[in-house]
mmCIF file of C-alpha atoms in Angstrom:
data_model
loop_
_atom_site.group_PDB
_atom_site.id
_atom_site.type_symbol
_atom_site.label_atom_id
_atom_site.label_comp_id
_atom_site.label_asym_id
_atom_site.label_seq_id
_atom_site.Cartn_x
_atom_site.Cartn_y
_atom_site.Cartn_z
ATOM 1 C CA MET A 514 5.449 -5.836 -7.563
ATOM 2 C CA THR A 515 2.041 -4.419 -6.625
ATOM 3 C CA ILE A 516 -0.418 -1.676 -7.447
ATOM 4 C CA ALA A 517 0.829 0.240 -4.404
ATOM 5 C CA GLU A 518 4.090 0.930 -6.280
ATOM 6 C CA VAL A 519 2.528 2.476 -9.393
ATOM 7 C CA VAL A 520 2.051 6.088 -8.271
ATOM 8 C CA PRO A 521 5.335 6.352 -6.318
ATOM 9 C CA SER A 522 7.185 5.070 -9.398
ATOM 10 C CA LEU A 523 5.548 7.747 -11.560
ATOM 11 C CA LEU A 524 6.015 10.523 -8.999
ATOM 12 C CA SER A 525 9.717 9.774 -8.687
ATOM 13 C CA GLY A 526 10.256 11.273 -12.141
ATOM 14 C CA LEU A 527 8.534 14.440 -10.927
ATOM 15 C CA GLY A 528 10.991 14.853 -8.086
ATOM 16 C CA VAL A 529 8.619 14.061 -5.216
ATOM 17 C CA PRO A 530 10.696 13.324 -2.090
ATOM 18 C CA GLY A 531 10.511 9.716 -0.925
ATOM 19 C CA ALA A 532 8.894 8.460 -4.138
ATOM 20 C CA ASP A 533 10.880 5.428 -5.304
ATOM 21 C CA ASN A 534 10.717 4.126 -8.869
ATOM 22 C CA THR A 535 10.566 0.459 -7.894
ATOM 23 C CA LEU A 536 8.743 -0.438 -11.127
ATOM 24 C CA GLY A 537 11.401 1.178 -13.312
ATOM 25 C CA LEU A 538 8.910 3.399 -15.166
ATOM 26 C CA PRO A 539 10.258 6.077 -17.521
ATOM 27 C CA PRO A 540 10.608 9.516 -15.903
ATOM 28 C CA ALA A 541 8.661 12.458 -17.329
ATOM 29 C CA ARG A 542 7.581 15.976 -16.377
ATOM 30 C CA ARG A 543 3.925 15.352 -17.267
ATOM 31 C CA VAL A 544 2.133 12.145 -16.289
ATOM 32 C CA VAL A 545 -1.334 10.748 -16.958
ATOM 33 C CA LEU A 546 -2.248 7.562 -15.106
ATOM 34 C CA LEU A 547 -5.445 5.982 -16.468
ATOM 35 C CA LEU A 548 -6.994 3.238 -14.355
ATOM 36 C CA VAL A 549 -9.419 1.054 -16.307
ATOM 37 C CA ASP A 550 -11.617 -0.730 -13.792
ATOM 38 C CA GLY A 551 -11.634 -4.484 -14.424
ATOM 39 C CA LEU A 552 -8.862 -4.643 -17.053
ATOM 40 C CA GLY A 553 -7.168 -7.801 -15.803
ATOM 41 C CA HIS A 554 -3.842 -8.902 -17.230
ATOM 42 C CA GLU A 555 -5.168 -12.332 -18.222
ATOM 43 C CA LEU A 556 -8.210 -10.815 -19.910
ATOM 44 C CA LEU A 557 -6.137 -8.318 -21.885
ATOM 45 C CA ARG A 558 -3.715 -11.018 -22.992
ATOM 46 C CA ALA A 559 -6.530 -13.394 -23.995
ATOM 47 C CA HIS A 560 -8.295 -10.710 -26.041
ATOM 48 C CA ALA A 561 -5.319 -8.778 -27.403
ATOM 49 C CA SER A 562 -6.804 -8.631 -30.901
ATOM 50 C CA HIS A 563 -9.611 -6.444 -29.533
ATOM 51 C CA ALA A 564 -7.119 -4.026 -27.958
ATOM 52 C CA PRO A 565 -4.254 -3.607 -30.442
ATOM 53 C CA PHE A 566 -3.020 -0.301 -29.063
ATOM 54 C CA LEU A 567 -3.032 -1.411 -25.427
ATOM 55 C CA SER A 568 -1.332 -4.644 -26.429
ATOM 56 C CA SER A 569 1.383 -2.697 -28.262
ATOM 57 C CA MET A 570 2.301 -0.619 -25.214
ATOM 58 C CA ALA A 571 5.381 -1.487 -23.202
ATOM 59 C CA GLY A 572 4.332 -3.159 -19.990
ATOM 60 C CA ARG A 573 4.421 -5.877 -17.401
ATOM 61 C CA GLU A 574 2.209 -7.752 -14.983
ATOM 62 C CA ILE A 575 1.842 -6.636 -11.380
ATOM 63 C CA SER A 576 -0.498 -7.638 -8.541
ATOM 64 C CA ALA A 577 -3.620 -5.812 -7.404
ATOM 65 C CA GLY A 578 -3.176 -7.030 -3.841
ATOM 66 C CA PHE A 579 -5.832 -8.698 -1.703
ATOM 67 C CA PRO A 580 -8.722 -8.412 -1.742
ATOM 68 C CA SER A 581 -8.792 -7.749 -5.472
ATOM 69 C CA SER A 582 -11.582 -5.214 -5.098
ATOM 70 C CA THR A 583 -12.037 -1.718 -6.496
ATOM 71 C CA ALA A 584 -12.074 0.362 -3.308
ATOM 72 C CA THR A 585 -9.090 -1.530 -1.922
ATOM 73 C CA SER A 586 -7.032 -1.011 -5.074
ATOM 74 C CA LEU A 587 -7.979 2.652 -5.398
ATOM 75 C CA ALA A 588 -6.831 3.121 -1.816
ATOM 76 C CA SER A 589 -3.505 1.534 -2.754
ATOM 77 C CA ILE A 590 -3.242 3.865 -5.757
ATOM 78 C CA GLY A 591 -3.907 6.865 -3.539
ATOM 79 C CA THR A 592 -1.765 5.954 -0.543
ATOM 80 C CA GLY A 593 0.976 3.690 -1.862
ATOM 81 C CA LEU A 594 0.003 1.142 0.799
ATOM 82 C CA LEU A 595 -1.611 -2.289 0.707
ATOM 83 C CA SER A 596 -4.902 -3.090 2.414
ATOM 84 C CA GLY A 597 -3.308 -4.230 5.662
ATOM 85 C CA GLU A 598 -2.012 -0.707 6.199
ATOM 86 C CA HIS A 599 -4.565 1.651 4.634
ATOM 87 C CA GLY A 600 -7.487 -0.310 6.080
ATOM 88 C CA ILE A 601 -9.903 -0.193 3.117
ATOM 89 C CA VAL A 602 -10.110 -3.961 3.227
ATOM 90 C CA GLY A 603 -12.841 -4.610 0.704
ATOM 91 C CA TYR A 604 -16.158 -3.730 -0.867
ATOM 92 C CA THR A 605 -17.891 -3.972 2.522
ATOM 93 C CA PHE A 606 -16.241 -4.312 5.916
ATOM 94 C CA ALA A 607 -17.028 -3.703 9.558
ATOM 95 C CA VAL A 608 -15.946 -0.455 11.185
ATOM 96 C CA GLY A 609 -17.016 -0.661 14.791
ATOM 97 C CA ASP A 610 -20.731 -1.431 14.840
ATOM 98 C CA GLU A 611 -21.341 -0.447 11.202
ATOM 99 C CA VAL A 612 -20.748 -2.427 8.024
ATOM 100 C CA LEU A 613 -19.497 0.110 5.502
ATOM 101 C CA ASN A 614 -20.012 -0.087 1.752
ATOM 102 C CA SER A 615 -16.729 1.576 0.813
ATOM 103 C CA LEU A 616 -17.772 2.458 -2.760
ATOM 104 C CA THR A 617 -20.936 4.322 -1.793
ATOM 105 C CA TRP A 618 -19.772 5.207 1.755
ATOM 106 C CA SER A 619 -23.116 4.063 3.053
ATOM 107 C CA ARG A 620 -24.423 1.258 5.223
ATOM 108 C CA ALA A 621 -23.951 -2.060 3.463
ATOM 109 C CA ASP A 622 -27.648 -2.850 3.848
ATOM 110 C CA ASP A 623 -28.891 0.636 2.879
ATOM 111 C CA ARG A 624 -27.206 2.647 0.134
ATOM 112 C CA HIS A 625 -29.307 5.682 1.031
ATOM 113 C CA HIS A 626 -27.851 5.826 4.550
ATOM 114 C CA ASP A 627 -24.867 8.166 4.081
ATOM 115 C CA LEU A 628 -22.105 7.465 6.600
ATOM 116 C CA ARG A 629 -19.768 10.355 5.790
ATOM 117 C CA LYS A 630 -20.646 12.143 9.041
ATOM 118 C CA THR A 631 -20.442 9.162 11.375
ATOM 119 C CA LEU A 632 -17.589 7.339 9.597
ATOM 120 C CA VAL A 633 -15.542 10.357 8.524
ATOM 121 C CA PRO A 634 -13.524 9.305 5.452
ATOM 122 C CA GLU A 635 -10.345 11.054 6.606
ATOM 123 C CA VAL A 636 -10.560 9.124 9.883
ATOM 124 C CA VAL A 637 -11.435 5.750 8.366
ATOM 125 C CA GLN A 638 -8.364 6.126 6.100
ATOM 126 C CA PRO A 639 -6.032 8.493 8.019
ATOM 127 C CA HIS A 640 -2.772 8.026 6.111
ATOM 128 C CA PRO A 641 -1.624 10.984 3.991
ATOM 129 C CA THR A 642 -2.225 10.367 0.313
ATOM 130 C CA LEU A 643 0.459 10.393 -2.337
ATOM 131 C CA PHE A 644 -1.475 13.198 -4.018
ATOM 132 C CA GLU A 645 -1.089 15.354 -0.897
ATOM 133 C CA ARG A 646 2.624 14.613 -0.827
ATOM 134 C CA ALA A 647 2.999 15.430 -4.516
ATOM 135 C CA ALA A 648 1.067 18.694 -4.201
ATOM 136 C CA ALA A 649 3.225 19.701 -1.235
ATOM 137 C CA ALA A 650 6.263 19.118 -3.471
ATOM 138 C CA GLY A 651 4.919 21.552 -6.055
ATOM 139 C CA VAL A 652 3.330 19.098 -8.494
ATOM 140 C CA ALA A 653 0.014 20.080 -10.090
ATOM 141 C CA VAL A 654 -2.160 17.084 -9.145
ATOM 142 C CA SER A 655 -5.548 16.366 -10.734
ATOM 143 C CA VAL A 656 -8.170 13.630 -10.705
ATOM 144 C CA VAL A 657 -10.552 13.064 -13.625
ATOM 145 C CA ALA A 658 -13.370 10.711 -12.690
ATOM 146 C CA PRO A 659 -17.162 10.341 -12.945
ATOM 147 C CA LEU A 660 -19.056 13.427 -11.813
ATOM 148 C CA PHE A 661 -20.672 11.713 -8.828
ATOM 149 C CA HIS A 662 -17.241 10.882 -7.362
ATOM 150 C CA ARG A 663 -16.727 14.540 -6.438
ATOM 151 C CA GLY A 664 -16.768 14.777 -2.644
ATOM 152 C CA SER A 665 -17.649 11.102 -2.231
ATOM 153 C CA GLY A 666 -16.482 9.267 0.848
ATOM 154 C CA LEU A 667 -14.010 7.152 -1.089
ATOM 155 C CA THR A 668 -12.611 10.172 -2.950
ATOM 156 C CA ARG A 669 -12.098 11.977 0.346
ATOM 157 C CA ALA A 670 -10.563 8.909 1.960
ATOM 158 C CA VAL A 671 -8.009 7.931 -0.663
ATOM 159 C CA LEU A 672 -7.693 10.628 -3.373
ATOM 160 C CA ARG A 673 -7.635 13.815 -1.317
ATOM 161 C CA GLY A 674 -5.031 16.418 -2.149
ATOM 162 C CA SER A 675 -5.943 16.697 -5.839
ATOM 163 C CA TRP A 676 -7.991 19.068 -7.980
ATOM 164 C CA PHE A 677 -11.115 17.168 -9.126
ATOM 165 C CA ARG A 678 -12.606 17.359 -12.617
ATOM 166 C CA GLY A 679 -15.798 15.421 -13.291
ATOM 167 C CA ALA A 680 -16.177 13.433 -16.505
ATOM 168 C CA ALA A 681 -19.410 12.291 -18.137
ATOM 169 C CA GLY A 682 -17.903 10.074 -20.840
ATOM 170 C CA PHE A 683 -14.893 9.184 -22.961
ATOM 171 C CA GLY A 684 -14.571 12.603 -24.575
ATOM 172 C CA ASP A 685 -14.300 14.796 -21.502
ATOM 173 C CA LEU A 686 -12.279 12.165 -19.660
ATOM 174 C CA ALA A 687 -9.645 12.251 -22.415
ATOM 175 C CA LEU A 688 -9.620 16.020 -22.872
ATOM 176 C CA GLY A 689 -9.763 16.627 -19.133
ATOM 177 C CA ALA A 690 -6.740 14.432 -18.517
ATOM 178 C CA LEU A 691 -4.800 16.118 -21.310
ATOM 179 C CA ALA A 692 -5.685 19.588 -20.058
ATOM 180 C CA ALA A 693 -4.472 18.620 -16.596
ATOM 181 C CA VAL A 694 -0.911 17.960 -17.805
ATOM 182 C CA ARG A 695 -0.226 21.088 -19.802
ATOM 183 C CA GLU A 696 1.946 22.474 -17.006
ATOM 184 C CA ASP A 697 5.480 21.393 -16.203
ATOM 185 C CA ARG A 698 5.542 18.915 -13.275
ATOM 186 C CA SER A 699 1.934 17.830 -13.521
ATOM 187 C CA PHE A 700 0.232 14.539 -12.632
ATOM 188 C CA CYS A 701 -3.291 13.420 -13.526
ATOM 189 C CA TYR A 702 -5.038 10.298 -12.285
ATOM 190 C CA ALA A 703 -7.988 9.368 -14.526
ATOM 191 C CA TYR A 704 -10.519 6.621 -13.834
ATOM 192 C CA HIS A 705 -12.950 4.778 -16.093
ATOM 193 C CA ALA A 706 -15.482 2.301 -14.696
ATOM 194 C CA ASP A 707 -17.577 0.890 -17.543
ATOM 195 C CA LEU A 708 -15.530 -2.197 -18.454
ATOM 196 C CA ASP A 709 -15.997 -3.494 -14.911
ATOM 197 C CA THR A 710 -19.738 -2.781 -15.002
ATOM 198 C CA ILE A 711 -20.144 -4.596 -18.315
ATOM 199 C CA GLY A 712 -18.088 -7.501 -16.982
ATOM 200 C CA HIS A 713 -20.254 -7.831 -13.880
ATOM 201 C CA ILE A 714 -23.474 -7.818 -15.891
ATOM 202 C CA TYR A 715 -22.586 -9.882 -18.971
ATOM 203 C CA GLY A 716 -19.359 -11.585 -17.925
ATOM 204 C CA PRO A 717 -15.729 -10.886 -18.856
ATOM 205 C CA GLY A 718 -15.023 -11.903 -22.439
ATOM 206 C CA SER A 719 -18.669 -11.581 -23.462
ATOM 207 C CA GLU A 720 -19.515 -9.864 -26.744
ATOM 208 C CA GLU A 721 -20.585 -6.773 -24.835
ATOM 209 C CA TRP A 722 -17.353 -6.774 -22.817
ATOM 210 C CA LEU A 723 -15.199 -7.177 -25.939
ATOM 211 C CA LEU A 724 -16.872 -4.239 -27.666
ATOM 212 C CA GLN A 725 -16.327 -2.107 -24.565
ATOM 213 C CA LEU A 726 -12.655 -3.145 -24.586
ATOM 214 C CA GLU A 727 -12.410 -1.951 -28.194
ATOM 215 C CA PHE A 728 -13.829 1.431 -27.177
ATOM 216 C CA ILE A 729 -11.294 1.697 -24.340
ATOM 217 C CA ASP A 730 -8.463 0.800 -26.693
ATOM 218 C CA ALA A 731 -9.535 3.677 -28.944
ATOM 219 C CA LEU A 732 -9.743 5.991 -25.926
ATOM 220 C CA VAL A 733 -6.192 5.187 -24.865
ATOM 221 C CA SER A 734 -4.943 5.627 -28.433
ATOM 222 C CA ARG A 735 -6.589 9.063 -28.676
ATOM 223 C CA ILE A 736 -5.050 10.204 -25.397
ATOM 224 C CA ALA A 737 -1.621 8.862 -26.371
ATOM 225 C CA GLU A 738 -1.529 10.671 -29.700
ATOM 226 C CA ARG A 739 -2.316 13.980 -27.963
ATOM 227 C CA MET A 740 0.133 13.698 -25.063
ATOM 228 C CA PRO A 741 2.526 16.682 -24.824
ATOM 229 C CA PRO A 742 6.325 16.450 -25.030
ATOM 230 C CA ASP A 743 8.215 14.991 -22.068
ATOM 231 C CA SER A 744 5.220 12.990 -20.906
ATOM 232 C CA VAL A 745 4.140 9.500 -19.934
ATOM 233 C CA LEU A 746 0.734 7.890 -20.290
ATOM 234 C CA ALA A 747 0.467 4.897 -17.967
ATOM 235 C CA VAL A 748 -2.492 2.493 -17.964
ATOM 236 C CA THR A 749 -3.294 0.075 -15.166
ATOM 237 C CA ALA A 750 -6.284 -1.630 -13.527
ATOM 238 C CA ASP A 751 -7.623 -2.416 -10.083
ATOM 239 C CA HIS A 752 -8.321 -6.145 -10.560
ATOM 240 C CA GLY A 753 -9.182 -8.812 -13.092
ATOM 241 C CA MET A 754 -12.418 -10.798 -13.200
ATOM 242 C CA ILE A 755 -13.785 -14.334 -13.440
ATOM 243 C CA THR A 756 -17.102 -15.694 -14.716
ATOM 244 C CA ALA A 757 -19.157 -17.167 -11.902
ATOM 245 C CA GLY A 758 -19.810 -20.876 -11.729
ATOM 246 C CA GLU A 759 -21.444 -22.415 -8.662
ATOM 247 C CA ARG A 760 -23.434 -19.983 -6.501
ATOM 248 C CA ILE A 761 -23.605 -20.764 -2.785
ATOM 249 C CA ASP A 762 -26.413 -18.776 -1.155
ATOM 250 C CA PHE A 763 -25.624 -17.805 2.432
ATOM 251 C CA ASP A 764 -29.155 -16.515 2.984
ATOM 252 C CA THR A 765 -30.778 -19.884 2.251
ATOM 253 C CA GLU A 766 -28.212 -22.155 3.945
ATOM 254 C CA PRO A 767 -28.843 -22.175 7.729
ATOM 255 C CA LEU A 768 -25.725 -24.253 8.390
ATOM 256 C CA LEU A 769 -23.572 -21.296 7.345
ATOM 257 C CA TRP A 770 -25.374 -18.870 9.682
ATOM 258 C CA GLN A 771 -24.444 -20.663 12.884
ATOM 259 C CA GLY A 772 -22.133 -18.557 15.023
ATOM 260 C CA VAL A 773 -21.816 -15.791 12.409
ATOM 261 C CA ARG A 774 -22.556 -12.396 13.949
ATOM 262 C CA VAL A 775 -21.679 -10.288 10.866
ATOM 263 C CA ILE A 776 -20.856 -11.260 7.291
ATOM 264 C CA ALA A 777 -19.135 -8.689 5.082
ATOM 265 C CA GLY A 778 -16.975 -8.618 1.935
ATOM 266 C CA GLU A 779 -18.391 -9.647 -1.428
ATOM 267 C CA PRO A 780 -19.197 -12.897 -3.289
ATOM 268 C CA ARG A 781 -15.553 -13.865 -3.955
ATOM 269 C CA VAL A 782 -14.175 -12.971 -0.508
ATOM 270 C CA ARG A 783 -16.152 -13.009 2.717
ATOM 271 C CA TYR A 784 -15.301 -11.732 6.195
ATOM 272 C CA LEU A 785 -17.027 -13.548 9.042
ATOM 273 C CA HIS A 786 -17.229 -11.909 12.451
ATOM 274 C CA THR A 787 -18.068 -14.810 14.700
ATOM 275 C CA GLU A 788 -19.525 -15.732 18.061
ATOM 276 C CA SER A 789 -18.272 -19.309 17.950
ATOM 277 C CA ASP A 790 -14.943 -21.000 17.220
ATOM 278 C CA GLU A 791 -16.847 -23.672 15.305
ATOM 279 C CA VAL A 792 -17.520 -21.346 12.367
ATOM 280 C CA LEU A 793 -14.076 -21.971 10.877
ATOM 281 C CA ASP A 794 -14.538 -25.753 10.773
ATOM 282 C CA VAL A 795 -18.138 -25.547 9.538
ATOM 283 C CA TRP A 796 -17.223 -23.307 6.597
ATOM 284 C CA ARG A 797 -14.125 -25.351 5.781
ATOM 285 C CA GLU A 798 -16.113 -28.572 5.684
ATOM 286 C CA TYR A 799 -19.012 -27.054 3.730
ATOM 287 C CA LEU A 800 -16.882 -25.337 1.078
ATOM 288 C CA GLY A 801 -14.144 -27.971 0.860
ATOM 289 C CA GLY A 802 -11.878 -27.302 -2.106
ATOM 290 C CA ARG A 803 -14.005 -24.404 -3.303
ATOM 291 C CA ALA A 804 -12.341 -21.943 -0.923
ATOM 292 C CA ASP A 805 -9.408 -21.175 1.321
ATOM 293 C CA VAL A 806 -10.927 -20.610 4.763
ATOM 294 C CA LEU A 807 -8.452 -19.133 7.243
ATOM 295 C CA THR A 808 -8.514 -17.406 10.576
ATOM 296 C CA ARG A 809 -7.645 -13.737 10.466
ATOM 297 C CA ALA A 810 -4.314 -14.478 12.162
ATOM 298 C CA ASP A 811 -3.413 -17.138 9.602
ATOM 299 C CA ALA A 812 -4.391 -14.931 6.652
ATOM 300 C CA VAL A 813 -2.286 -12.102 8.054
ATOM 301 C CA ASP A 814 0.654 -14.424 8.715
ATOM 302 C CA ALA A 815 0.373 -15.718 5.139
ATOM 303 C CA GLY A 816 0.867 -12.154 3.912
ATOM 304 C CA TRP A 817 -2.489 -11.863 2.162
ATOM 305 C CA PHE A 818 -2.936 -8.250 3.263
ATOM 306 C CA GLY A 819 0.685 -7.137 3.278
ATOM 307 C CA PRO A 820 1.977 -5.417 6.437
ATOM 308 C CA ILE A 821 -0.824 -5.196 8.967
ATOM 309 C CA SER A 822 -1.923 -2.362 11.244
ATOM 310 C CA PRO A 823 -4.413 -2.447 14.139
ATOM 311 C CA LEU A 824 -6.661 -0.195 12.058
ATOM 312 C CA ALA A 825 -7.063 -2.872 9.392
ATOM 313 C CA ALA A 826 -6.923 -5.966 11.593
ATOM 314 C CA ASP A 827 -10.186 -5.199 13.367
ATOM 315 C CA ARG A 828 -11.961 -4.823 10.028
ATOM 316 C CA ILE A 829 -10.901 -8.113 8.470
ATOM 317 C CA GLY A 830 -13.130 -10.434 10.464
ATOM 318 C CA ASP A 831 -12.343 -13.500 12.548
ATOM 319 C CA VAL A 832 -12.580 -15.813 9.523
ATOM 320 C CA VAL A 833 -11.524 -14.982 5.962
ATOM 321 C CA VAL A 834 -13.127 -16.931 3.084
ATOM 322 C CA ALA A 835 -11.288 -16.605 -0.242
ATOM 323 C CA MET A 836 -13.095 -18.442 -3.014
ATOM 324 C CA LYS A 837 -11.197 -20.599 -5.499
ATOM 325 C CA GLY A 838 -12.110 -21.663 -9.018
ATOM 326 C CA SER A 839 -15.322 -19.942 -10.081
ATOM 327 C CA ALA A 840 -17.563 -20.428 -7.015
ATOM 328 C CA VAL A 841 -19.181 -17.438 -5.298
ATOM 329 C CA VAL A 842 -20.972 -16.932 -1.980
ATOM 330 C CA VAL A 843 -24.016 -14.775 -2.743
ATOM 331 C CA ARG A 844 -26.797 -13.403 -0.535
ATOM 332 C CA SER A 845 -30.051 -13.594 -2.466
ATOM 333 C CA GLN A 846 -32.027 -11.648 0.131
ATOM 334 C CA ALA A 847 -29.532 -9.137 1.521
ATOM 335 C CA GLU A 848 -27.573 -8.526 -1.705
ATOM 336 C CA PRO A 849 -29.993 -9.248 -4.581
ATOM 337 C CA MET A 850 -28.012 -7.104 -7.019
ATOM 338 C CA TRP A 851 -25.022 -9.452 -6.861
ATOM 339 C CA THR A 852 -27.020 -12.658 -7.141
ATOM 340 C CA GLY A 853 -27.852 -12.359 -10.837
ATOM 341 C CA MET A 854 -24.491 -11.047 -12.006
ATOM 342 C CA ASN A 855 -22.087 -13.056 -14.145
ATOM 343 C CA GLY A 856 -18.667 -11.522 -13.489
ATOM 344 C CA PHE A 857 -16.931 -11.303 -10.106
ATOM 345 C CA HIS A 858 -13.600 -10.486 -8.473
ATOM 346 C CA GLY A 859 -12.096 -10.059 -5.021
ATOM 347 C CA SER A 860 -10.278 -13.317 -4.365
ATOM 348 C CA ARG A 861 -6.727 -14.574 -4.820
ATOM 349 C CA THR A 862 -6.743 -16.337 -8.186
ATOM 350 C CA HIS A 863 -4.270 -15.136 -10.793
ATOM 351 C CA ALA A 864 -7.151 -14.043 -13.014
ATOM 352 C CA GLU A 865 -8.333 -11.667 -10.291
ATOM 353 C CA LEU A 866 -4.978 -10.484 -8.897
ATOM 354 C CA ALA A 867 -2.916 -9.978 -12.078
ATOM 355 C CA ILE A 868 -3.173 -6.496 -13.601
ATOM 356 C CA PRO A 869 -1.128 -4.707 -16.271
ATOM 357 C CA ILE A 870 1.010 -1.609 -16.002
ATOM 358 C CA LEU A 871 1.397 -0.268 -19.538
ATOM 359 C CA VAL A 872 3.396 2.787 -20.612
ATOM 360 C CA HIS A 873 3.468 5.129 -23.617
ATOM 361 C CA SER A 874 6.262 7.737 -23.534
ATOM 362 C CA VAL A 875 6.608 10.967 -25.487
ATOM 363 C CA ALA A 876 10.110 12.402 -25.680
ATOM 364 C CA SER A 877 10.965 16.001 -24.869
ATOM 365 C CA VAL A 878 11.365 18.391 -27.783
#
């Protein structure tokens, strides 16, 4: 069971044609889906005492899919597809001659270089969204997310078809989501990012992270107690997170440059577009047991990306590097922001892939 099945399972109770309830979620006429960025299943289970309400909710573990990265998972939420089909294959990936930062929809090496005109979001991710399908079926569909997400490339690519309401904090996120489901047959997707940000900076499980988890637990409790009759509040995440151990710096290791034309991805999963067949063996020997290093064909055959389309295949890279344990491949010169961070995600460990799907139901009057 994967993140791609969450929205179809919820929409099935709203009578959206073709939406299958494969997760067996309770049907309701009003649905709020809250995605808490970085709320991994292992992390929630390990720190349950800091999140008593979340831990009391009915739920199960599902998989975020690979790579376990925010843009990829949000695309799966929006389309009901895994990365091999929707083509948002990571934090950064090559689209033709550009390397796209899919969160900012800018060049990977220049966040101020907006690519929405040259890499049109609706073309980069052309599949109809589940929100479009739900709206066409008469469901009132809303998104509540940070203000700067309005009209962003990623919002256009994977969340189109919904009415957008910007949120500045916990209060208007909660009240905005509740206001969005006053009508019969209504669906609201709400997104909160701060737990992930805290985890990246201080590390998952840090004192700062635990306090943020407590705030989120209170947020979910407040939304739940205000949900209208015949409703469901579902909570999920986009990935888990690990604390970094060894840092391998691509920018200061010439051996790793040889034959690499473009490097994309993020510290826990790297895509190498190569000019030499020797790259695979060099990276395998250098990283040893610290990573799974596969050709694109082998990674696809292993099912890492789910069903594959030509759209996605060209973006994956000739070599896929999925880090194991706690090692990361950083770029101290090209990606200085990542180099000093403590928390990471993106790879295939259980800590990164496992996410919760939690449900609070309110009966009809």
